[in-house]
Amino acid sequence: MADNTNACVSVETPPEQTLYADFLFWGCWGGLALMALTYILYVTGLMTPHVPMDKIVQLWSQPVKVYLEQGNVPVGWGWATLLAKGDFLNFLGIALLAGLTIVAYIPLIPAFLKKKDTSFAIIALLEVIVLTIAASGIVGSGGH
């Protein structure tokens, strides 16, 4: 028989953990809403695409290199120059979701410093720096 004497003990969640979770929660919903909105703008034709829909259908079965060449699509962060086009505006929501961890770590730095928890503040700062450098593509990781 299990001992349930500690079953009702309340556990206090650290405020910085709640702050991080709130950023992730609202950021995820915001990113999903942005993706839905930009997709609607794209499929309804309210924003013209960079690669026309009939050409997309032809390029679906091709290797990505063929799509990039025939669609005149930039690689890496070059997509950001095409945000006025419906098919690339969709990337904003994806970029928001992908960068959400970085954004959520930023407010942790002052929160940890306020608690005089310098080691965790440094770890959070280093996490922001490392993830930002990795996302930038400047280290040539090939992720873009």
Short mmCIF file of N, CA and C in Angstrom, two decimals:
data_model
loop_
_atom_site.label_atom_id
_atom_site.label_comp_id
_atom_site.label_asym_id
_atom_site.label_seq_id
_atom_site.Cartn_x
_atom_site.Cartn_y
_atom_site.Cartn_z
N MET A 1 0.85 -1.17 0.00
CA MET A 1 0.00 0.00 0.00
C MET A 1 0.89 1.24 0.00
N ALA A 2 0.57 2.21 -0.85
CA ALA A 2 1.38 3.42 -0.99
C ALA A 2 1.11 4.39 0.15
N ASP A 3 2.16 5.09 0.53
CA ASP A 3 2.04 6.11 1.57
C ASP A 3 1.69 7.44 0.91
N ASN A 4 0.51 7.96 1.14
CA ASN A 4 0.04 9.20 0.53
C ASN A 4 0.10 10.38 1.48
N THR A 5 0.96 10.36 2.47
CA THR A 5 1.01 11.46 3.43
C THR A 5 1.50 12.75 2.79
N ASN A 6 2.29 12.68 1.73
CA ASN A 6 2.82 13.88 1.07
C ASN A 6 2.08 14.21 -0.21
N ALA A 7 0.97 13.56 -0.47
CA ALA A 7 0.25 13.75 -1.72
C ALA A 7 -0.32 15.15 -1.88
N CYS A 8 -0.59 15.85 -0.81
CA CYS A 8 -1.21 17.17 -0.90
C CYS A 8 -0.23 18.31 -0.62
N VAL A 9 1.04 18.03 -0.65
CA VAL A 9 2.04 19.07 -0.41
C VAL A 9 2.10 19.96 -1.65
N SER A 10 1.94 21.25 -1.44
CA SER A 10 1.99 22.17 -2.57
C SER A 10 3.44 22.47 -2.93
N VAL A 11 3.68 22.61 -4.20
CA VAL A 11 5.00 22.92 -4.71
C VAL A 11 4.94 24.31 -5.32
N GLU A 12 5.83 25.17 -4.91
CA GLU A 12 5.85 26.53 -5.44
C GLU A 12 6.71 26.59 -6.69
N THR A 13 6.14 27.09 -7.75
CA THR A 13 6.86 27.23 -9.01
C THR A 13 7.65 28.54 -8.97
N PRO A 14 8.95 28.48 -9.29
CA PRO A 14 9.74 29.71 -9.32
C PRO A 14 9.17 30.70 -10.35
N PRO A 15 9.17 31.99 -10.03
CA PRO A 15 8.57 32.97 -10.95
C PRO A 15 9.22 33.00 -12.33
N GLU A 16 10.55 32.77 -12.39
CA GLU A 16 11.19 32.79 -13.69
C GLU A 16 10.76 31.59 -14.55
N GLN A 17 10.42 30.49 -13.93
CA GLN A 17 9.91 29.34 -14.68
C GLN A 17 8.53 29.66 -15.25
N THR A 18 7.71 30.33 -14.47
CA THR A 18 6.39 30.75 -14.93
C THR A 18 6.52 31.78 -16.06
N LEU A 19 7.47 32.71 -15.92
CA LEU A 19 7.71 33.72 -16.95
C LEU A 19 8.09 33.06 -18.26
N TYR A 20 9.01 32.11 -18.20
CA TYR A 20 9.45 31.38 -19.39
C TYR A 20 8.28 30.63 -20.02
N ALA A 21 7.51 29.95 -19.20
CA ALA A 21 6.36 29.18 -19.70
C ALA A 21 5.31 30.10 -20.34
N ASP A 22 5.09 31.26 -19.73
CA ASP A 22 4.12 32.21 -20.29
C ASP A 22 4.58 32.71 -21.66
N PHE A 23 5.87 33.03 -21.80
CA PHE A 23 6.40 33.47 -23.09
C PHE A 23 6.20 32.37 -24.14
N LEU A 24 6.50 31.13 -23.77
CA LEU A 24 6.34 30.03 -24.72
C LEU A 24 4.86 29.82 -25.07
N PHE A 25 4.00 29.89 -24.06
CA PHE A 25 2.57 29.68 -24.30
C PHE A 25 2.01 30.71 -25.27
N TRP A 26 2.19 31.98 -24.94
CA TRP A 26 1.64 33.04 -25.78
C TRP A 26 2.37 33.14 -27.11
N GLY A 27 3.65 32.89 -27.11
CA GLY A 27 4.41 32.90 -28.36
C GLY A 27 3.97 31.81 -29.31
N CYS A 28 3.70 30.63 -28.78
CA CYS A 28 3.21 29.53 -29.63
C CYS A 28 1.86 29.86 -30.24
N TRP A 29 0.96 30.35 -29.41
CA TRP A 29 -0.35 30.72 -29.94
C TRP A 29 -0.26 31.87 -30.93
N GLY A 30 0.61 32.84 -30.63
CA GLY A 30 0.81 33.96 -31.55
C GLY A 30 1.39 33.49 -32.88
N GLY A 31 2.37 32.59 -32.81
CA GLY A 31 2.98 32.06 -34.02
C GLY A 31 1.99 31.26 -34.86
N LEU A 32 1.17 30.45 -34.20
CA LEU A 32 0.16 29.68 -34.93
C LEU A 32 -0.89 30.59 -35.56
N ALA A 33 -1.29 31.63 -34.84
CA ALA A 33 -2.27 32.58 -35.39
C ALA A 33 -1.67 33.32 -36.58
N LEU A 34 -0.41 33.72 -36.46
CA LEU A 34 0.26 34.41 -37.57
C LEU A 34 0.38 33.49 -38.78
N MET A 35 0.71 32.22 -38.53
CA MET A 35 0.79 31.27 -39.64
C MET A 35 -0.57 31.10 -40.33
N ALA A 36 -1.63 31.01 -39.55
CA ALA A 36 -2.97 30.86 -40.12
C ALA A 36 -3.35 32.10 -40.94
N LEU A 37 -3.11 33.27 -40.38
CA LEU A 37 -3.45 34.52 -41.08
C LEU A 37 -2.67 34.66 -42.38
N THR A 38 -1.36 34.44 -42.33
CA THR A 38 -0.55 34.61 -43.54
C THR A 38 -0.89 33.54 -44.58
N TYR A 39 -1.26 32.35 -44.12
CA TYR A 39 -1.67 31.30 -45.07
C TYR A 39 -2.96 31.69 -45.78
N ILE A 40 -3.89 32.26 -45.02
CA ILE A 40 -5.15 32.71 -45.63
C ILE A 40 -4.88 33.80 -46.66
N LEU A 41 -3.98 34.73 -46.34
CA LEU A 41 -3.63 35.78 -47.30
C LEU A 41 -3.03 35.19 -48.58
N TYR A 42 -2.26 34.12 -48.40
CA TYR A 42 -1.62 33.46 -49.54
C TYR A 42 -2.63 32.69 -50.40
N VAL A 43 -3.40 31.80 -49.79
CA VAL A 43 -4.29 30.94 -50.59
C VAL A 43 -5.48 31.68 -51.18
N THR A 44 -5.88 32.79 -50.58
CA THR A 44 -6.99 33.56 -51.15
C THR A 44 -6.53 34.46 -52.28
N GLY A 45 -5.23 34.60 -52.43
CA GLY A 45 -4.70 35.44 -53.50
C GLY A 45 -4.66 36.91 -53.16
N LEU A 46 -4.94 37.25 -51.91
CA LEU A 46 -4.88 38.66 -51.51
C LEU A 46 -3.46 39.21 -51.61
N MET A 47 -2.49 38.32 -51.50
CA MET A 47 -1.08 38.70 -51.71
C MET A 47 -0.52 37.80 -52.80
N THR A 48 0.07 38.39 -53.78
CA THR A 48 0.61 37.59 -54.87
C THR A 48 1.85 36.83 -54.41
N PRO A 49 1.99 35.60 -54.88
CA PRO A 49 3.15 34.81 -54.49
C PRO A 49 4.38 35.15 -55.34
N HIS A 50 5.54 34.83 -54.83
CA HIS A 50 6.78 34.98 -55.59
C HIS A 50 6.85 33.90 -56.67
N VAL A 51 6.53 32.68 -56.30
CA VAL A 51 6.47 31.57 -57.25
C VAL A 51 5.00 31.29 -57.52
N PRO A 52 4.55 31.49 -58.75
CA PRO A 52 3.13 31.29 -59.06
C PRO A 52 2.66 29.88 -58.72
N MET A 53 1.39 29.76 -58.37
CA MET A 53 0.82 28.49 -57.93
C MET A 53 0.98 27.39 -58.98
N ASP A 54 0.78 27.71 -60.26
CA ASP A 54 0.92 26.68 -61.29
C ASP A 54 2.36 26.18 -61.40
N LYS A 55 3.31 27.05 -61.15
CA LYS A 55 4.71 26.65 -61.18
C LYS A 55 5.06 25.82 -59.94
N ILE A 56 4.45 26.16 -58.80
CA ILE A 56 4.67 25.38 -57.56
C ILE A 56 4.25 23.93 -57.79
N VAL A 57 3.09 23.74 -58.43
CA VAL A 57 2.58 22.40 -58.69
C VAL A 57 3.57 21.61 -59.55
N GLN A 58 4.18 22.27 -60.54
CA GLN A 58 5.17 21.62 -61.40
C GLN A 58 6.44 21.27 -60.64
N LEU A 59 6.81 22.10 -59.66
CA LEU A 59 8.08 21.92 -58.95
C LEU A 59 7.97 21.01 -57.73
N TRP A 60 6.76 20.62 -57.35
CA TRP A 60 6.57 19.78 -56.16
C TRP A 60 7.39 18.50 -56.20
N SER A 61 7.44 17.88 -57.34
CA SER A 61 8.12 16.58 -57.45
C SER A 61 9.62 16.72 -57.75
N GLN A 62 10.09 17.93 -57.86
CA GLN A 62 11.50 18.16 -58.19
C GLN A 62 12.35 18.29 -56.93
N PRO A 63 13.66 18.07 -57.07
CA PRO A 63 14.56 18.31 -55.94
C PRO A 63 14.54 19.80 -55.56
N VAL A 64 14.88 20.07 -54.31
CA VAL A 64 14.82 21.45 -53.83
C VAL A 64 15.73 22.37 -54.63
N LYS A 65 16.85 21.86 -55.11
CA LYS A 65 17.77 22.68 -55.91
C LYS A 65 17.07 23.20 -57.17
N VAL A 66 16.25 22.35 -57.78
CA VAL A 66 15.50 22.75 -58.98
C VAL A 66 14.48 23.83 -58.61
N TYR A 67 13.79 23.64 -57.48
CA TYR A 67 12.82 24.65 -57.02
C TYR A 67 13.51 25.99 -56.79
N LEU A 68 14.65 25.97 -56.13
CA LEU A 68 15.37 27.22 -55.84
C LEU A 68 15.79 27.92 -57.12
N GLU A 69 16.29 27.16 -58.09
CA GLU A 69 16.75 27.75 -59.35
C GLU A 69 15.59 28.26 -60.19
N GLN A 70 14.62 27.39 -60.45
CA GLN A 70 13.52 27.76 -61.34
C GLN A 70 12.55 28.75 -60.71
N GLY A 71 12.47 28.74 -59.39
CA GLY A 71 11.60 29.68 -58.71
C GLY A 71 12.30 30.98 -58.37
N ASN A 72 13.59 31.05 -58.67
CA ASN A 72 14.39 32.23 -58.33
C ASN A 72 14.25 32.56 -56.84
N VAL A 73 14.44 31.52 -56.02
CA VAL A 73 14.25 31.63 -54.58
C VAL A 73 15.61 31.75 -53.90
N PRO A 74 15.79 32.76 -53.06
CA PRO A 74 17.06 32.91 -52.34
C PRO A 74 17.21 31.85 -51.25
N VAL A 75 18.43 31.58 -50.88
CA VAL A 75 18.69 30.62 -49.80
C VAL A 75 19.03 31.37 -48.52
N GLY A 76 19.12 30.64 -47.41
CA GLY A 76 19.44 31.26 -46.12
C GLY A 76 18.36 32.25 -45.71
N TRP A 77 18.81 33.37 -45.17
CA TRP A 77 17.87 34.40 -44.72
C TRP A 77 17.37 35.28 -45.86
N GLY A 78 17.69 34.92 -47.08
CA GLY A 78 17.23 35.68 -48.24
C GLY A 78 15.72 35.76 -48.36
N TRP A 79 15.03 34.78 -47.75
CA TRP A 79 13.57 34.80 -47.78
C TRP A 79 13.00 36.08 -47.18
N ALA A 80 13.74 36.70 -46.27
CA ALA A 80 13.25 37.91 -45.60
C ALA A 80 13.08 39.07 -46.57
N THR A 81 13.81 39.03 -47.70
CA THR A 81 13.66 40.09 -48.69
C THR A 81 12.37 39.94 -49.50
N LEU A 82 11.72 38.80 -49.36
CA LEU A 82 10.50 38.52 -50.13
C LEU A 82 9.24 38.52 -49.27
N LEU A 83 9.28 39.20 -48.13
CA LEU A 83 8.12 39.19 -47.22
C LEU A 83 6.88 39.87 -47.80
N ALA A 84 7.05 40.64 -48.85
CA ALA A 84 5.89 41.27 -49.48
C ALA A 84 5.14 40.30 -50.39
N LYS A 85 5.66 39.09 -50.53
CA LYS A 85 5.03 38.06 -51.36
C LYS A 85 4.29 37.07 -50.46
N GLY A 86 3.13 36.64 -50.89
CA GLY A 86 2.27 35.78 -50.07
C GLY A 86 2.90 34.46 -49.66
N ASP A 87 3.68 33.85 -50.56
CA ASP A 87 4.26 32.55 -50.22
C ASP A 87 5.41 32.67 -49.24
N PHE A 88 6.04 33.82 -49.14
CA PHE A 88 7.14 33.99 -48.19
C PHE A 88 6.70 34.68 -46.90
N LEU A 89 5.58 35.35 -46.94
CA LEU A 89 5.04 35.96 -45.72
C LEU A 89 4.72 34.87 -44.70
N ASN A 90 4.38 33.68 -45.19
CA ASN A 90 4.10 32.53 -44.30
C ASN A 90 5.28 32.21 -43.39
N PHE A 91 6.48 32.53 -43.82
CA PHE A 91 7.67 32.19 -43.04
C PHE A 91 7.77 32.97 -41.73
N LEU A 92 7.05 34.08 -41.62
CA LEU A 92 7.12 34.87 -40.39
C LEU A 92 6.68 34.07 -39.17
N GLY A 93 5.56 33.37 -39.29
CA GLY A 93 5.08 32.55 -38.18
C GLY A 93 6.05 31.44 -37.83
N ILE A 94 6.63 30.83 -38.85
CA ILE A 94 7.61 29.77 -38.63
C ILE A 94 8.85 30.33 -37.94
N ALA A 95 9.30 31.50 -38.39
CA ALA A 95 10.48 32.14 -37.77
C ALA A 95 10.19 32.52 -36.32
N LEU A 96 8.97 32.98 -36.07
CA LEU A 96 8.59 33.31 -34.69
C LEU A 96 8.66 32.07 -33.80
N LEU A 97 8.08 30.97 -34.28
CA LEU A 97 8.12 29.74 -33.50
C LEU A 97 9.55 29.23 -33.31
N ALA A 98 10.34 29.33 -34.36
CA ALA A 98 11.73 28.85 -34.29
C ALA A 98 12.57 29.69 -33.33
N GLY A 99 12.29 30.99 -33.26
CA GLY A 99 13.07 31.88 -32.41
C GLY A 99 12.48 32.09 -31.03
N LEU A 100 11.41 31.41 -30.74
CA LEU A 100 10.70 31.62 -29.48
C LEU A 100 11.54 31.31 -28.25
N THR A 101 12.36 30.29 -28.32
CA THR A 101 13.20 29.96 -27.18
C THR A 101 14.16 31.11 -26.86
N ILE A 102 14.72 31.70 -27.91
CA ILE A 102 15.63 32.83 -27.70
C ILE A 102 14.90 33.98 -27.02
N VAL A 103 13.74 34.32 -27.54
CA VAL A 103 12.95 35.43 -26.99
C VAL A 103 12.55 35.14 -25.54
N ALA A 104 12.20 33.90 -25.26
CA ALA A 104 11.75 33.54 -23.91
C ALA A 104 12.89 33.55 -22.89
N TYR A 105 14.11 33.34 -23.35
CA TYR A 105 15.25 33.37 -22.44
C TYR A 105 15.65 34.80 -22.03
N ILE A 106 15.40 35.77 -22.87
CA ILE A 106 15.84 37.15 -22.61
C ILE A 106 15.32 37.71 -21.29
N PRO A 107 14.02 37.61 -20.98
CA PRO A 107 13.55 38.15 -19.69
C PRO A 107 14.04 37.35 -18.48
N LEU A 108 14.56 36.16 -18.71
CA LEU A 108 15.10 35.38 -17.59
C LEU A 108 16.38 35.99 -17.04
N ILE A 109 17.14 36.65 -17.90
CA ILE A 109 18.42 37.22 -17.47
C ILE A 109 18.22 38.23 -16.35
N PRO A 110 17.38 39.28 -16.53
CA PRO A 110 17.17 40.21 -15.41
C PRO A 110 16.46 39.56 -14.22
N ALA A 111 15.60 38.56 -14.48
CA ALA A 111 14.92 37.88 -13.37
C ALA A 111 15.92 37.14 -12.50
N PHE A 112 16.89 36.47 -13.12
CA PHE A 112 17.91 35.76 -12.35
C PHE A 112 18.85 36.75 -11.64
N LEU A 113 19.16 37.86 -12.30
CA LEU A 113 20.02 38.88 -11.67
C LEU A 113 19.32 39.49 -10.46
N LYS A 114 18.01 39.70 -10.57
CA LYS A 114 17.24 40.25 -9.45
C LYS A 114 17.29 39.30 -8.25
N LYS A 115 17.30 38.00 -8.53
CA LYS A 115 17.38 37.00 -7.47
C LYS A 115 18.82 36.79 -6.99
N LYS A 116 19.75 37.52 -7.60
CA LYS A 116 21.18 37.36 -7.32
C LYS A 116 21.67 35.94 -7.65
N ASP A 117 21.07 35.38 -8.68
CA ASP A 117 21.46 34.06 -9.16
C ASP A 117 22.28 34.26 -10.43
N THR A 118 23.50 34.74 -10.24
CA THR A 118 24.37 35.14 -11.34
C THR A 118 24.70 34.00 -12.28
N SER A 119 24.92 32.82 -11.75
CA SER A 119 25.28 31.69 -12.61
C SER A 119 24.17 31.37 -13.61
N PHE A 120 22.92 31.37 -13.15
CA PHE A 120 21.82 31.11 -14.08
C PHE A 120 21.62 32.26 -15.05
N ALA A 121 21.88 33.49 -14.62
CA ALA A 121 21.79 34.64 -15.52
C ALA A 121 22.82 34.51 -16.64
N ILE A 122 24.02 34.09 -16.28
CA ILE A 122 25.08 33.92 -17.28
C ILE A 122 24.71 32.78 -18.24
N ILE A 123 24.18 31.69 -17.71
CA ILE A 123 23.77 30.57 -18.56
C ILE A 123 22.68 31.01 -19.53
N ALA A 124 21.71 31.78 -19.05
CA ALA A 124 20.63 32.26 -19.91
C ALA A 124 21.18 33.20 -20.99
N LEU A 125 22.11 34.08 -20.61
CA LEU A 125 22.73 34.99 -21.57
C LEU A 125 23.51 34.21 -22.63
N LEU A 126 24.28 33.23 -22.19
CA LEU A 126 25.03 32.41 -23.14
C LEU A 126 24.10 31.63 -24.06
N GLU A 127 22.99 31.18 -23.53
CA GLU A 127 22.00 30.46 -24.35
C GLU A 127 21.46 31.38 -25.45
N VAL A 128 21.16 32.62 -25.09
CA VAL A 128 20.67 33.59 -26.08
C VAL A 128 21.73 33.83 -27.14
N ILE A 129 22.96 34.02 -26.72
CA ILE A 129 24.05 34.29 -27.67
C ILE A 129 24.28 33.11 -28.61
N VAL A 130 24.39 31.92 -28.05
CA VAL A 130 24.66 30.72 -28.86
C VAL A 130 23.53 30.46 -29.84
N LEU A 131 22.28 30.52 -29.37
CA LEU A 131 21.15 30.27 -30.27
C LEU A 131 21.02 31.34 -31.35
N THR A 132 21.33 32.59 -31.00
CA THR A 132 21.26 33.67 -31.99
C THR A 132 22.33 33.48 -33.06
N ILE A 133 23.53 33.14 -32.65
CA ILE A 133 24.61 32.90 -33.62
C ILE A 133 24.26 31.70 -34.51
N ALA A 134 23.74 30.64 -33.91
CA ALA A 134 23.37 29.46 -34.69
C ALA A 134 22.26 29.79 -35.69
N ALA A 135 21.27 30.55 -35.27
CA ALA A 135 20.16 30.90 -36.15
C ALA A 135 20.58 31.85 -37.26
N SER A 136 21.62 32.65 -37.01
CA SER A 136 22.04 33.63 -38.01
C SER A 136 22.66 32.97 -39.24
N GLY A 137 23.22 31.78 -39.06
CA GLY A 137 23.85 31.09 -40.17
C GLY A 137 25.28 31.51 -40.42
N ILE A 138 25.84 32.40 -39.59
CA ILE A 138 27.19 32.90 -39.85
C ILE A 138 28.28 31.87 -39.55
N VAL A 139 27.93 30.82 -38.84
CA VAL A 139 28.93 29.79 -38.56
C VAL A 139 28.95 28.71 -39.64
N GLY A 140 28.13 28.87 -40.67
CA GLY A 140 28.13 27.96 -41.79
C GLY A 140 27.67 26.57 -41.47
N SER A 141 26.68 26.47 -40.60
CA SER A 141 26.20 25.14 -40.19
C SER A 141 25.40 24.45 -41.29
N GLY A 142 24.99 25.19 -42.29
CA GLY A 142 24.22 24.58 -43.36
C GLY A 142 22.74 24.41 -43.02
N GLY A 143 22.31 24.94 -41.89
CA GLY A 143 20.91 24.81 -41.49
C GLY A 143 19.96 25.61 -42.34
N HIS A 144 20.47 26.55 -43.09
CA HIS A 144 19.62 27.37 -43.95
C HIS A 144 19.92 27.04 -45.38
#
